[in-house]
Structure formats: C-alpha cells, structure tokens
Short mmCIF file of C-alpha atoms in Angstrom, two decimals:
data_model
loop_
_atom_site.label_atom_id
_atom_site.label_comp_id
_atom_site.label_asym_id
_atom_site.label_seq_id
_atom_site.Cartn_x
_atom_site.Cartn_y
_atom_site.Cartn_z
CA MET P 620 91.60 -7.58 -11.58
CA SER P 621 94.65 -8.15 -13.64
CA LEU P 622 97.19 -6.39 -14.62
CA THR P 623 97.81 -5.08 -18.08
CA TYR P 624 101.34 -4.29 -19.38
CA LYS P 625 102.70 -2.47 -22.49
CA LYS P 626 105.49 -3.43 -24.47
CA ALA P 627 106.78 0.10 -25.57
CA ASP P 628 110.50 -0.19 -25.93
CA PRO P 629 111.76 -2.79 -28.73
CA LEU P 630 114.78 -2.90 -28.02
CA ILE P 631 114.26 -3.84 -24.11
CA HIS P 632 112.71 -7.20 -23.28
CA GLY P 633 109.99 -6.79 -20.93
CA ALA P 634 106.84 -5.14 -20.68
CA VAL P 635 105.87 -1.97 -18.97
CA LYS P 636 104.27 -2.29 -14.96
CA ASN P 637 104.81 1.38 -14.29
CA LEU P 638 105.99 4.41 -15.85
CA THR P 639 107.64 6.76 -13.21
CA CYS P 640 108.64 9.42 -14.82
CA ILE P 641 109.62 11.55 -17.91
CA THR P 642 112.59 14.08 -18.34
CA ARG P 643 114.24 16.24 -20.88
CA VAL P 644 116.67 15.38 -23.03
CA ASP P 645 119.24 18.74 -23.39
CA LYS P 646 117.81 19.86 -26.91
CA GLN P 647 120.15 20.36 -29.57
CA PRO P 648 120.44 23.14 -31.94
CA HIS P 649 120.06 20.70 -34.69
CA HIS P 650 116.79 19.08 -33.44
CA GLU P 651 113.94 20.89 -34.07
CA GLU P 652 111.44 19.09 -31.48
CA GLN P 653 112.37 18.05 -27.70
CA TYR P 654 113.07 14.51 -26.89
CA TYR P 655 112.41 12.61 -23.64
CA TYR P 656 113.94 9.71 -21.35
CA ILE P 657 110.85 7.99 -20.04
CA PHE P 658 111.46 5.63 -16.61
CA TRP P 659 109.86 2.66 -16.22
CA VAL P 660 109.74 -0.34 -14.55
CA SER P 661 109.22 -3.74 -16.23
CA HIS P 662 106.57 -6.71 -15.37
CA ILE P 663 109.95 -8.33 -13.60
CA ASN P 664 110.34 -5.12 -11.17
CA LYS P 665 114.00 -3.59 -13.35
CA VAL P 666 113.94 0.06 -13.94
CA HIS P 667 114.56 0.73 -17.59
CA ILE P 668 115.21 3.99 -19.53
CA SER P 669 113.85 4.62 -23.14
CA GLY P 670 115.31 7.42 -24.89
CA GLY P 671 115.04 9.81 -27.66
CA LEU P 672 111.30 9.72 -28.40
CA ASN P 673 109.03 12.77 -28.61
CA LYS P 674 106.28 13.66 -26.97
CA ASN P 675 103.92 12.01 -29.95
CA ASP P 676 106.26 8.86 -29.46
CA VAL P 677 106.16 8.51 -25.60
CA ILE P 678 102.33 9.02 -25.73
CA GLU P 679 101.70 6.29 -28.59
CA ARG P 680 104.57 4.10 -27.59
CA PHE P 681 103.40 3.69 -23.68
CA LYS P 682 99.66 4.24 -24.35
CA ILE P 683 99.14 7.68 -22.19
CA SER P 684 97.33 10.47 -22.59
CA ALA P 685 98.69 14.25 -22.82
CA LYS P 686 97.60 15.00 -19.10
CA GLU P 687 99.36 11.62 -17.78
CA PHE P 688 102.38 12.48 -19.78
CA ASP P 689 102.11 15.93 -18.18
CA ASP P 690 101.91 14.63 -14.95
CA LYS P 691 104.73 12.12 -15.35
CA LEU P 692 107.01 15.04 -16.60
CA GLU P 693 109.70 16.19 -14.20
CA LEU P 694 111.28 19.23 -14.87
CA ASN P 695 113.60 19.36 -11.85
CA GLU P 696 114.45 15.88 -10.98
CA PHE P 697 117.39 16.04 -9.01
CA PHE P 698 115.49 18.10 -6.45
CA CYS P 699 113.83 16.45 -3.87
CA LYS P 700 110.00 17.68 -3.18
CA VAL P 701 110.37 17.54 0.49
CA CYS P 702 113.43 19.97 1.35
CA ASN P 703 114.21 21.37 -2.49
CA LYS P 704 117.41 20.59 -2.13
CA GLU P 705 119.58 18.85 -5.09
CA SER P 706 120.14 15.22 -4.62
CA ASN P 707 120.78 11.78 -6.35
CA THR P 708 118.87 9.91 -4.22
CA ALA P 709 115.92 11.83 -5.01
CA PHE P 710 116.18 11.14 -8.55
CA SER P 711 116.85 7.45 -8.32
CA SER P 712 113.64 7.55 -5.93
CA LEU P 713 112.04 8.96 -8.68
CA ALA P 714 112.92 6.73 -11.34
CA LYS P 715 112.66 3.68 -9.25
CA THR P 716 108.91 4.61 -7.97
CA GLY P 717 107.79 7.86 -8.98
CA ASP P 718 108.10 9.64 -5.71
CA LYS P 719 110.99 12.19 -5.99
CA THR P 720 112.16 12.61 -1.87
CA CYS P 721 116.00 12.14 -1.07
CA ILE P 722 117.22 9.83 1.37
CA ASP P 723 117.60 12.43 3.97
CA CYS P 724 114.10 13.18 4.29
CA LEU P 725 112.87 9.79 3.93
CA ASN P 726 114.97 8.97 7.19
CA LYS P 727 113.07 11.66 9.11
#
C-alpha cells in the first residue's frame, strides 16, 4: 500500500507524512478563538511547525477528524509521559516522533 501525503501548509515546501502533535498557542486577550501550533514530519522526514490556525483550520488543512485532532492535542507537551518530569527532550521527541518520552526514560 502506498503512502498518501497532504499539502497542508502553503508556506512550507513539502507534504505531510506524519502529524506528530498539536499544541495550544498562549491565548491573547484580543483573540476570540484558540489557536494552535502543529508539528509534522514532511515526506523527506524533516520536522516542521505550522501555526496561527484555529481548530477548524487544522482539521481542514491537515485532513483529520475532530477525534484525531483531540488525540494529537498535547496540553502538557514538556512533561515526560513515563516519569512526568518537565523535560525539553520529551517535547523534542514528541515533535519528531509523536512519542513524549524524555531522554532519561529512553536510556533506562
């Protein structure tokens, strides 16, 4: 079976191979709706970030369901899912692979 790719961000050259996670942008007082950052891997295995999109934009551009949006949404993106400690490496792993595990837990 061949992979299908989606062209989701017109500002980035490349098609979406894997949407790894969605995180919230800090809500500004002058914004009525919530905006999100989307981390994804392109067809050449390069990690990208797209931002400034509301939930409907994310669902439409990335061709995902509302359930998949909720599954990919990370509210505590800097906390390792194994040890629950704050870690930049947990976030880095999440953005690259979709697995929110810190380097300390991976090395155990």
